PDB file of C-alpha atoms in Angstrom:
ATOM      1  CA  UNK Q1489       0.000   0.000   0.000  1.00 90.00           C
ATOM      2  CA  UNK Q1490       1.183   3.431  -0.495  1.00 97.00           C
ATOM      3  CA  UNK Q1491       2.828   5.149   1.984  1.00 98.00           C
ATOM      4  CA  UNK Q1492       1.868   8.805   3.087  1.00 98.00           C
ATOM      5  CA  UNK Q1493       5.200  11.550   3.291  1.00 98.00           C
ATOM      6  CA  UNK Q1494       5.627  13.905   6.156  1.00 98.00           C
ATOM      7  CA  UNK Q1495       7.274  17.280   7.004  1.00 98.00           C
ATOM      8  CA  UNK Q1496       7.525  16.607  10.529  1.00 98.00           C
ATOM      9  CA  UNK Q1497       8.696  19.645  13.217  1.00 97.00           C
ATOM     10  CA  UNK Q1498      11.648  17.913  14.926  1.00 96.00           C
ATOM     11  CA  UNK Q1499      12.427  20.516  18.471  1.00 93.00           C
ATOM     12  CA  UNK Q1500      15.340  21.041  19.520  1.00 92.00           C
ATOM     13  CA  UNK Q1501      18.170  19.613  20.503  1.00 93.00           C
ATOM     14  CA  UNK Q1502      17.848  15.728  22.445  1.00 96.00           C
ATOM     15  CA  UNK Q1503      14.636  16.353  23.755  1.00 96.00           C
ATOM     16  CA  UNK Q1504      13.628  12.954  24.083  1.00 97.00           C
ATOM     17  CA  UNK Q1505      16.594  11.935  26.085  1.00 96.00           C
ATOM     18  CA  UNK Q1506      15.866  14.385  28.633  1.00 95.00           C
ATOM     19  CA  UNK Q1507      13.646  15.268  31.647  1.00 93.00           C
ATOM     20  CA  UNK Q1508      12.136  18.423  33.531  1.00 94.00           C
ATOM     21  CA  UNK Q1509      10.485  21.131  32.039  1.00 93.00           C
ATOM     22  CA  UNK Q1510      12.582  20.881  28.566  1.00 93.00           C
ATOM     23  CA  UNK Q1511      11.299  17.924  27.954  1.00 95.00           C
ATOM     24  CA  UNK Q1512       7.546  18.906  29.100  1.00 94.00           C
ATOM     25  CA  UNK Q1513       7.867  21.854  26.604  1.00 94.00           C
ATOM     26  CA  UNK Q1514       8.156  19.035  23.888  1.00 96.00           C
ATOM     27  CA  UNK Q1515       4.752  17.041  25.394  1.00 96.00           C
ATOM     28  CA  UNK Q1516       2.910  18.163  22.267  1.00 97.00           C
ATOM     29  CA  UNK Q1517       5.109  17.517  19.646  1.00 97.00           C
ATOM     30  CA  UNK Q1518       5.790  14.033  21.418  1.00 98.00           C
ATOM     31  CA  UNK Q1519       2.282  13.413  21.025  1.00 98.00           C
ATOM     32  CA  UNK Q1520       1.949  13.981  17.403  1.00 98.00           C
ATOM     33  CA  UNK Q1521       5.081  11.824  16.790  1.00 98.00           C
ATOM     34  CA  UNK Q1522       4.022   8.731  18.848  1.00 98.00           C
ATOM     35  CA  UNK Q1523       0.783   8.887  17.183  1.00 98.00           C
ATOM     36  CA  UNK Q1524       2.290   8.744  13.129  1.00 98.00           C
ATOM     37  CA  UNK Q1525       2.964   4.913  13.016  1.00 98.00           C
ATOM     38  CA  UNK Q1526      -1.118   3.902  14.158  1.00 98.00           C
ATOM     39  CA  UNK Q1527      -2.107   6.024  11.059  1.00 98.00           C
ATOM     40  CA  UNK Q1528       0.087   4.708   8.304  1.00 98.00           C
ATOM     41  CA  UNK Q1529      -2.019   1.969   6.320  1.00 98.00           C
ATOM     42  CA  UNK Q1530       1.084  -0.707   6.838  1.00 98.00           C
ATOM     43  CA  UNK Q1531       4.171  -0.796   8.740  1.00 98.00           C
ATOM     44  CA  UNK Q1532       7.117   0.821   6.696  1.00 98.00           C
ATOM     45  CA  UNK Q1533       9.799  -1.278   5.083  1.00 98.00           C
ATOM     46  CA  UNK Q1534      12.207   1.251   6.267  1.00 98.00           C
ATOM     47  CA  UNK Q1535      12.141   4.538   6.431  1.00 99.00           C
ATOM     48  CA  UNK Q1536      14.197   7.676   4.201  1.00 99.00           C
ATOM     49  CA  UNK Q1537      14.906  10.657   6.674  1.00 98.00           C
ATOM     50  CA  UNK Q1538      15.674  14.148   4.675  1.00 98.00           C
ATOM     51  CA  UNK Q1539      16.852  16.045   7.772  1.00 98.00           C
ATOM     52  CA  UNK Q1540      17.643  19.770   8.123  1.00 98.00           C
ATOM     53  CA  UNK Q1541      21.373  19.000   9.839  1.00 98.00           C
ATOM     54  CA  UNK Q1542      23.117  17.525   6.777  1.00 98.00           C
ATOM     55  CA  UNK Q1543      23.746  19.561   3.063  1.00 98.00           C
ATOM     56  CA  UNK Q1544      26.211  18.073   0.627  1.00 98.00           C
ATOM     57  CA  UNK Q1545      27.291  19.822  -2.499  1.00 98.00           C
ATOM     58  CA  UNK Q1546      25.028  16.758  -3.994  1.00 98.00           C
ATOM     59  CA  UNK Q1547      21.795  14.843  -2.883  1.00 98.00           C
ATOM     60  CA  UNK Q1548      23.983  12.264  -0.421  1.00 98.00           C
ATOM     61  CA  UNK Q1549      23.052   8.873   0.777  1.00 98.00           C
ATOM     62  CA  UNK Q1550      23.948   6.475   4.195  1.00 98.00           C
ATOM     63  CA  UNK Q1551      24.753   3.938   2.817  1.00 98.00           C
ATOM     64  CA  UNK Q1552      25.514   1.923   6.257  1.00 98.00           C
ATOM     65  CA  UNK Q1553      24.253  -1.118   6.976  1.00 98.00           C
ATOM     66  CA  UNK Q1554      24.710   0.354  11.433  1.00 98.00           C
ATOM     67  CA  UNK Q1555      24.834   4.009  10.888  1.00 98.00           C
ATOM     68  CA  UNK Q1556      26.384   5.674  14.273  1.00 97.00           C
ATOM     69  CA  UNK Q1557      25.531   8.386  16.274  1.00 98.00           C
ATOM     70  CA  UNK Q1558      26.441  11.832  15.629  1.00 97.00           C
ATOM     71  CA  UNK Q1559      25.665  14.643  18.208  1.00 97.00           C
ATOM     72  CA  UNK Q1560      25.252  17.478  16.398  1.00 95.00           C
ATOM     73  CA  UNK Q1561      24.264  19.997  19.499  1.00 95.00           C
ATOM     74  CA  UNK Q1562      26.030  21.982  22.107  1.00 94.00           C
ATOM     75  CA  UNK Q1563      25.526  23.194  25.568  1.00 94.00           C
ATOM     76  CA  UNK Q1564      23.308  20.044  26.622  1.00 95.00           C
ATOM     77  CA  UNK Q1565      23.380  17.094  29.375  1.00 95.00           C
ATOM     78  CA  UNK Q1566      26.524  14.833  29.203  1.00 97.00           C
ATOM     79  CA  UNK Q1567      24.299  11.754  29.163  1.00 96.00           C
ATOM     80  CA  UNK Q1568      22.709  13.090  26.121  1.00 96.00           C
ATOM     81  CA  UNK Q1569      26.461  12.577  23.763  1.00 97.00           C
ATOM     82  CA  UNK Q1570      25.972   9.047  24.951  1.00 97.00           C
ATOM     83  CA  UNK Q1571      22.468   8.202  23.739  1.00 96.00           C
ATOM     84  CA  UNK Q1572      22.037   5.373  20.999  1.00 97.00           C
ATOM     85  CA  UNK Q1573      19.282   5.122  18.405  1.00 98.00           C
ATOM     86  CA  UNK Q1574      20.393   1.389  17.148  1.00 98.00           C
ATOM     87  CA  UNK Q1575      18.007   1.451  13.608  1.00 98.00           C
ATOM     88  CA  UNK Q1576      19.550  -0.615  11.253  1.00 98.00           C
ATOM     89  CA  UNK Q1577      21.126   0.670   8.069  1.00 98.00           C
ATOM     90  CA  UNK Q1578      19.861  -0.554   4.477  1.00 98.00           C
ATOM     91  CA  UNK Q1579      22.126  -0.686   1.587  1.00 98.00           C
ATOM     92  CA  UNK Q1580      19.675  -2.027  -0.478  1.00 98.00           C
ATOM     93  CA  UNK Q1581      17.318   1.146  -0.182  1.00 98.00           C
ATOM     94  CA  UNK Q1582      20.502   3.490  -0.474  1.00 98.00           C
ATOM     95  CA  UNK Q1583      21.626   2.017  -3.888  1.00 98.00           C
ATOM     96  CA  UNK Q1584      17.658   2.322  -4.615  1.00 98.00           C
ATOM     97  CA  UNK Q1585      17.402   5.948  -4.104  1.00 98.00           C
ATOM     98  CA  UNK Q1586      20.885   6.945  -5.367  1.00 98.00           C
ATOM     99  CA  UNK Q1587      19.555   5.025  -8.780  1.00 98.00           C
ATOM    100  CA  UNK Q1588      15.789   7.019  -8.333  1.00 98.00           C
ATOM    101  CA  UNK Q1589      18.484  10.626  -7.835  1.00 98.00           C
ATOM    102  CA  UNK Q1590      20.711   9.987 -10.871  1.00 98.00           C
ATOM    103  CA  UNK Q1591      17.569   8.774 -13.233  1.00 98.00           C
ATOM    104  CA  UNK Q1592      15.955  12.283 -12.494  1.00 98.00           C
ATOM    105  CA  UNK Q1593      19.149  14.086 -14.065  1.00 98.00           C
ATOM    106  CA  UNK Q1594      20.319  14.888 -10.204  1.00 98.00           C
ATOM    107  CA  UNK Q1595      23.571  14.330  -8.489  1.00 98.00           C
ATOM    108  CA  UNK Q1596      23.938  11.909  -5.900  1.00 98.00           C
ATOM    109  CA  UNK Q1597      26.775  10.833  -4.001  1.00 98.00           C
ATOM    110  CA  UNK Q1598      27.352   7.975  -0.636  1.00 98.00           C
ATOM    111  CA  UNK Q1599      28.263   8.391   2.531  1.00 98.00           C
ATOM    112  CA  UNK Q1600      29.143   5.156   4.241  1.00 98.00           C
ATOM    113  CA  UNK Q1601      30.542   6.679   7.541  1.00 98.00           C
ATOM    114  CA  UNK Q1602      28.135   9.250   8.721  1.00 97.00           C
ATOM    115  CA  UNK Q1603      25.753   8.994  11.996  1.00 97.00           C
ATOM    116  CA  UNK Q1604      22.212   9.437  12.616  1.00 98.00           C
ATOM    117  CA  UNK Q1605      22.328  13.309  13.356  1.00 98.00           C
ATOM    118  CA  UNK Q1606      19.570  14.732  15.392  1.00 97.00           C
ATOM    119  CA  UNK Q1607      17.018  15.787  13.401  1.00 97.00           C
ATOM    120  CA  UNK Q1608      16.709  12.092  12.175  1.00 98.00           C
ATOM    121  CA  UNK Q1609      17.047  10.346  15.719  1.00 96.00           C
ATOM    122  CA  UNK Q1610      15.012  12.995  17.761  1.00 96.00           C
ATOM    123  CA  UNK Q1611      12.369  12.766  15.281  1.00 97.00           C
ATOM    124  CA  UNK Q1612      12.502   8.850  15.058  1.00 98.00           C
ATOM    125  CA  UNK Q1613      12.528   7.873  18.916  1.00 97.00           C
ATOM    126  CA  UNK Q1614       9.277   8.947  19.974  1.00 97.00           C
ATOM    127  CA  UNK Q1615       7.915   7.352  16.781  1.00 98.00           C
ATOM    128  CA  UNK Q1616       9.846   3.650  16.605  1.00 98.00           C
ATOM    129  CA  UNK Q1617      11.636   3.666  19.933  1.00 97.00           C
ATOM    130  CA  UNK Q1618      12.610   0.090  19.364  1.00 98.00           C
ATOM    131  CA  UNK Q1619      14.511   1.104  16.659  1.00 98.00           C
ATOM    132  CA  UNK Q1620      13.550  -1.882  14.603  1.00 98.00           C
ATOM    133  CA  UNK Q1621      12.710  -0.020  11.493  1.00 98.00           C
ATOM    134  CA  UNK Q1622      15.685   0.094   9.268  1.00 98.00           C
ATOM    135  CA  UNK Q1623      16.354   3.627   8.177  1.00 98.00           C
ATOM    136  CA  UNK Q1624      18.576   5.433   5.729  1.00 98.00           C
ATOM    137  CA  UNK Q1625      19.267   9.217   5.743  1.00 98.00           C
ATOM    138  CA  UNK Q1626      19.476  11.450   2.796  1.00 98.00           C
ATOM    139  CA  UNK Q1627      21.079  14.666   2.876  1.00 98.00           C
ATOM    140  CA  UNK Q1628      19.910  18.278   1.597  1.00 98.00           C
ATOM    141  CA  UNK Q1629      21.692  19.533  -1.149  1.00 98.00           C
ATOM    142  CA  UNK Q1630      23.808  22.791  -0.732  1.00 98.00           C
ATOM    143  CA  UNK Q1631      22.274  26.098  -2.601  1.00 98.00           C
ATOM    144  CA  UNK Q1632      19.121  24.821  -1.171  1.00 98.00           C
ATOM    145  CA  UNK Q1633      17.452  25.679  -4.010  1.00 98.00           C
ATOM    146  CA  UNK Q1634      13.753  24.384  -3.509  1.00 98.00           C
ATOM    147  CA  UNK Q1635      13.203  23.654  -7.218  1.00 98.00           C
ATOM    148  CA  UNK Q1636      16.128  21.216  -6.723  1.00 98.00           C
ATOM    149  CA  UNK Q1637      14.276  19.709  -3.590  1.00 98.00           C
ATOM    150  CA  UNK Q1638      10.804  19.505  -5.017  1.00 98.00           C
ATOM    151  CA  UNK Q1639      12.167  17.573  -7.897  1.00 98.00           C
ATOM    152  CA  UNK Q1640      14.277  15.419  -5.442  1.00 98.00           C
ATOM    153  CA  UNK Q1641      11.126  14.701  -3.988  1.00 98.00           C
ATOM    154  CA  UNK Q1642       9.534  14.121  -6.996  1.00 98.00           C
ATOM    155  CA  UNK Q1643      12.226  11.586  -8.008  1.00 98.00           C
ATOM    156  CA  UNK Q1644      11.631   9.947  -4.645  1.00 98.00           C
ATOM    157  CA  UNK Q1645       7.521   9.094  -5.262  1.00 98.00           C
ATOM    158  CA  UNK Q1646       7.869   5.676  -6.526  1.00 98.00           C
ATOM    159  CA  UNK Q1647       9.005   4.177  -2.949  1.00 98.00           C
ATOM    160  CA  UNK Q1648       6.232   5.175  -1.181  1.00 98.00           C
ATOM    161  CA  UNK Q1649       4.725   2.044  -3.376  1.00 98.00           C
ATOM    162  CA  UNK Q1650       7.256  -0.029  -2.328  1.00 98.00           C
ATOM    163  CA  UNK Q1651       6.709   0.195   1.918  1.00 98.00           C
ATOM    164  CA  UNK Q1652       9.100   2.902   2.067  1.00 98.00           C
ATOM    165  CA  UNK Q1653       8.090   6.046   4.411  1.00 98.00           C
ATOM    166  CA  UNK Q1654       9.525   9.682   3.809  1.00 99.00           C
ATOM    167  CA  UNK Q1655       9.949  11.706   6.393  1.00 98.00           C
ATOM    168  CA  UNK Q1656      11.067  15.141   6.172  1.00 98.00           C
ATOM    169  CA  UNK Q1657      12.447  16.390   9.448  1.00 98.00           C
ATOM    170  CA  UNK Q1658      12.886  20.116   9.836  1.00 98.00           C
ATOM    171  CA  UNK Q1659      10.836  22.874  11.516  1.00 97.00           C
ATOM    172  CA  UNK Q1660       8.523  25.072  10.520  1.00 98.00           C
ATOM    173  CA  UNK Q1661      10.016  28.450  12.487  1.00 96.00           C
ATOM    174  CA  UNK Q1662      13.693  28.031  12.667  1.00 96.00           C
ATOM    175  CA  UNK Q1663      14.638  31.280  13.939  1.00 94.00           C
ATOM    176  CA  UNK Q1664      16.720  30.979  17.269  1.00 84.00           C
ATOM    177  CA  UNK Q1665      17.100  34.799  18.126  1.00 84.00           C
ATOM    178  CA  UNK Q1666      13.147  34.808  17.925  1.00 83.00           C
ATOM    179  CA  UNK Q1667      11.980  31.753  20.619  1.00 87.00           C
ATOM    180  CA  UNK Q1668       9.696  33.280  23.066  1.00 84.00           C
ATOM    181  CA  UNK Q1669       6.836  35.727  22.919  1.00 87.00           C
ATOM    182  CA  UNK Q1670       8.943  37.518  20.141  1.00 88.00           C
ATOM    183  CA  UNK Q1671       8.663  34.616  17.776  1.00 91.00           C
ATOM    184  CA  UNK Q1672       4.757  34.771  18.296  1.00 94.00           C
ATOM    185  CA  UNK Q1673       3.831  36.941  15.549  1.00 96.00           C
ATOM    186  CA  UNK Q1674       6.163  36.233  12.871  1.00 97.00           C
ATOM    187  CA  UNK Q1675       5.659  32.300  13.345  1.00 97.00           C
ATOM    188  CA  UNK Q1676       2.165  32.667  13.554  1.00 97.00           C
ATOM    189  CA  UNK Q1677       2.079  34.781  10.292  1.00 98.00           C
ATOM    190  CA  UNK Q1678       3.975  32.363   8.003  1.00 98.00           C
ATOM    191  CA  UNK Q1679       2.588  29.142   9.541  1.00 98.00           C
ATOM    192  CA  UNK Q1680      -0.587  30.649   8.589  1.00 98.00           C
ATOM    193  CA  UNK Q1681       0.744  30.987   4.901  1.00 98.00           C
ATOM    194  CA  UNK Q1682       1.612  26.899   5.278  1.00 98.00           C
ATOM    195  CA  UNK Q1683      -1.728  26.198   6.337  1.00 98.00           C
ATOM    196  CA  UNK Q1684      -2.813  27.924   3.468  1.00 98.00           C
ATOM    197  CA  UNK Q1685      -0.707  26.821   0.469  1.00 98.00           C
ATOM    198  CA  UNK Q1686       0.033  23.340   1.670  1.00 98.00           C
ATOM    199  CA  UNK Q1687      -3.508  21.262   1.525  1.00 98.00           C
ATOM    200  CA  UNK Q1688      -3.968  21.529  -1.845  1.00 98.00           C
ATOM    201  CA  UNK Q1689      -1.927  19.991  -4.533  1.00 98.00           C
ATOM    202  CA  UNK Q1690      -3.203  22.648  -6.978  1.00 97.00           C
ATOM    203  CA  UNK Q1691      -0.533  25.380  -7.389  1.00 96.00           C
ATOM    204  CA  UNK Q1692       1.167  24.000  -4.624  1.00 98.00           C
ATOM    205  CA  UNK Q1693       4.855  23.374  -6.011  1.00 97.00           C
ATOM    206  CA  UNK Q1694       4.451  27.037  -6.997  1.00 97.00           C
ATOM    207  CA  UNK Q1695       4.046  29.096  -3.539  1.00 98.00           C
ATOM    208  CA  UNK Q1696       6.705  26.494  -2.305  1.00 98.00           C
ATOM    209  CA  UNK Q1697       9.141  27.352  -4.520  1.00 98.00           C
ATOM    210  CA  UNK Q1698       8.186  31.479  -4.099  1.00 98.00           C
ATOM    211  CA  UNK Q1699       7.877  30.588  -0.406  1.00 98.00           C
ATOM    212  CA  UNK Q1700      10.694  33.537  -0.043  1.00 98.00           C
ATOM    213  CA  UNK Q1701       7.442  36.390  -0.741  1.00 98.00           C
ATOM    214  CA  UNK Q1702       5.319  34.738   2.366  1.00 98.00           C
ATOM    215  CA  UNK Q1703       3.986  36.682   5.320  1.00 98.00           C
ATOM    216  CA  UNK Q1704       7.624  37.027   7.970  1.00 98.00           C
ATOM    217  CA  UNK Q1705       9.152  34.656   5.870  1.00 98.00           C
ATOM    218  CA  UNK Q1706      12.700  35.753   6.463  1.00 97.00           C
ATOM    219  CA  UNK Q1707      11.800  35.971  10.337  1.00 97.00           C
ATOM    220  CA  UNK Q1708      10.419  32.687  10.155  1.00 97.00           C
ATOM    221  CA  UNK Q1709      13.723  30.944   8.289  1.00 98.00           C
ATOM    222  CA  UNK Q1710      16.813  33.417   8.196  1.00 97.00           C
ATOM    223  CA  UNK Q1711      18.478  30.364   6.301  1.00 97.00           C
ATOM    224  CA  UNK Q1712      15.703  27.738   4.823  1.00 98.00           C
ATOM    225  CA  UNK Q1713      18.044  24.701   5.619  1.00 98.00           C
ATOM    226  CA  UNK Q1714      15.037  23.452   8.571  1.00 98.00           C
ATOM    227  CA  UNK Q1715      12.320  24.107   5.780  1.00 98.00           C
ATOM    228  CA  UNK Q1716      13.814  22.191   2.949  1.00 98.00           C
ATOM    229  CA  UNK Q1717      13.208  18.870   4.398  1.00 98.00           C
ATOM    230  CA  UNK Q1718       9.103  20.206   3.372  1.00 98.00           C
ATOM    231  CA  UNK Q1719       9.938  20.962  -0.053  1.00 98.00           C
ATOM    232  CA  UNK Q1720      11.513  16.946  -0.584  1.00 98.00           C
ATOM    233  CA  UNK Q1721       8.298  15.697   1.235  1.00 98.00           C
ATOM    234  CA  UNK Q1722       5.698  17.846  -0.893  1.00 98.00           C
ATOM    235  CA  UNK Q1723       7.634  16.659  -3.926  1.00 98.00           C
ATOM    236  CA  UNK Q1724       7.207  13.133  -2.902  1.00 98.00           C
ATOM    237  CA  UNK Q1725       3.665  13.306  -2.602  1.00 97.00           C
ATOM    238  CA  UNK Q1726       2.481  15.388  -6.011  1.00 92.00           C
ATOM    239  CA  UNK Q1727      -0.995  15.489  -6.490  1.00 94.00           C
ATOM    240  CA  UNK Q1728      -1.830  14.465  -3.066  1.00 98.00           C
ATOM    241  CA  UNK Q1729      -3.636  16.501  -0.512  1.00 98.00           C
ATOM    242  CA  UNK Q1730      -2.238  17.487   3.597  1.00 98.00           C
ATOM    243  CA  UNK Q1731      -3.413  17.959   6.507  1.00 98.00           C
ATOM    244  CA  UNK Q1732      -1.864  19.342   9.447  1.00 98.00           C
ATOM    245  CA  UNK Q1733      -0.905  16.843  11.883  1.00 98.00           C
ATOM    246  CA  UNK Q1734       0.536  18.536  14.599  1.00 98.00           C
ATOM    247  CA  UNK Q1735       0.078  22.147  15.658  1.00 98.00           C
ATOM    248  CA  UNK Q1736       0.987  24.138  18.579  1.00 97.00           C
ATOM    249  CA  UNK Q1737       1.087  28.383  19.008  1.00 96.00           C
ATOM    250  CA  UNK Q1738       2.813  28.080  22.692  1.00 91.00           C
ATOM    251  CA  UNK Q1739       6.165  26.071  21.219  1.00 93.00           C
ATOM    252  CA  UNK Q1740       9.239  26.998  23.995  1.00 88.00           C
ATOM    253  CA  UNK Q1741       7.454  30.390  25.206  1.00 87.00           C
ATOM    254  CA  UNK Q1742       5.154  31.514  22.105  1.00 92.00           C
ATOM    255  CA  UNK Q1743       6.116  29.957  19.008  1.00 96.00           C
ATOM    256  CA  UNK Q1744       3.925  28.833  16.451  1.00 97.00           C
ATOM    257  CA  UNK Q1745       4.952  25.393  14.928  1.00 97.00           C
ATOM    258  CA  UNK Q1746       3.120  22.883  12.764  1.00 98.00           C
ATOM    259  CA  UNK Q1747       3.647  19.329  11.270  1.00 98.00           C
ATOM    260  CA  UNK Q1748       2.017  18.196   7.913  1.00 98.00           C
ATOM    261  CA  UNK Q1749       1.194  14.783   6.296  1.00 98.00           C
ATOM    262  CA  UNK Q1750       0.904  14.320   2.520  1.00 98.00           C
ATOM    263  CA  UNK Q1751      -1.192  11.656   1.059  1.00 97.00           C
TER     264      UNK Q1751
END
């Protein structure tokens, strides 16, 4: 059966690895992830993870068969540069998409030594904490050019027939100087644009790639690197409609953020 895609709002930092009020602040988003795999109309073969924390000057895949860990953050617990997320590797599905990348006139590339970073294993614990769905990560290309990433996606569709699920992991505000009640309007303004523009498949690819000319966009992604990952998931899933599937306007002291399925 075919598998949905999803832009998926990732938080920040380890958040599932820790406790206390950091961790409370994530109690929505938490939600909304543990409650993706009971809506999916069969368990994924694996899963391909686009996430915001890895650009390449080409579209790059783990190729892995036991990817590591890599802890891309700063300034948190010491236990959390320990954590594991054990999800096996699977070379199979890398060869599959670097073959899907190159037969869409796009350049791909492998990466056999690279870790989970943590938009992938953040965004995959709450979901599959057993870690028994194999999953390969795909990097962002550099220029982020979303033309580039819609067609990546596009490139992408034919393994959501074959039990694959795509998840793109960014966020939908990705400012850091504006987290707290100064990241209220701005994040409210373009996730209001999203909510517009994204259920429809009808001019959709469009606003997406003009998504520069929406309400605080700027505010709302100073660099687009956490909003790419939505461009690769709306590609994937051309001609099908969204829905929002997580949203919250009191994110870490007043941010708007949202989540979105595709199909």
């Amino acid at each position: 059966m075919k598998q949905p895609t999803f832009f998926l709002s990732h938080g920040g930092g380890p958040w599932p690895f820790m406790d206390g009020d950091y961790r409370q602040a994530h109690a929505q988003l938490e939600a909304s992830l543990q409650a993706v795999p009971a809506t999916l109309p069969e368990r994924p073969k694996a899963i391909l993870m686009i996430s915001a924390h890895w650009e390449e000057d080409a579209f790059t895949v783990m190729t892995s068969p036991a990817p590591g860990m890599l802890y891309d953050y700063g300034g948190f617990p010491a236990h959390t540069y320990e954590v594991v997320y054990a999800a096996p590797g699977n070379p199979a599905l890398a060869e599959r998409v670097v073959a899907l990348i190159e037969a869409a006139g796009l350049p791909a590339a492998r990466d056999a030594q690279r870790g989970f970073d943590h938009g992938a294993f953040c965004t995959l614990v709450p979901m599959y904490r057993e870690a028994d769905v194999p999953v390969v990560q795909l990097s962002l290309k550099r220029g982020l050019d979303p033309a580039e990433h819609l067609a990546l996606g596009r490139a992408l569709n034919p393994l959501r027939d074959e039990g694959v699920l795509i998840l793109g992991s960014g966020f939908s505000f990705h400012n850091l100087r504006l987290y707290g009640a100064q990241g209220r309007e701005p994040s409210a303004q373009f996730d209001g644009w999203l909510q517009a523009v994204l259920p429809s498949p009808e001019g959709r690819e469009g606003h997406l790639q003009a998504w520069r000319v929406a309400p605080a966009a700027r505010l709302a992604h100073p660099r687009e690197e956490h909003l790419l990952p939505l461009m690769v998931a709306a590609g994937a899933a051309e001609g099908d409609t969204a829905t929002c599937n997580y949203h919250e306007t009191g994110f870490l002291g007043g941010v708007t953020a949202s989540s979105f399925r595709f199909g």
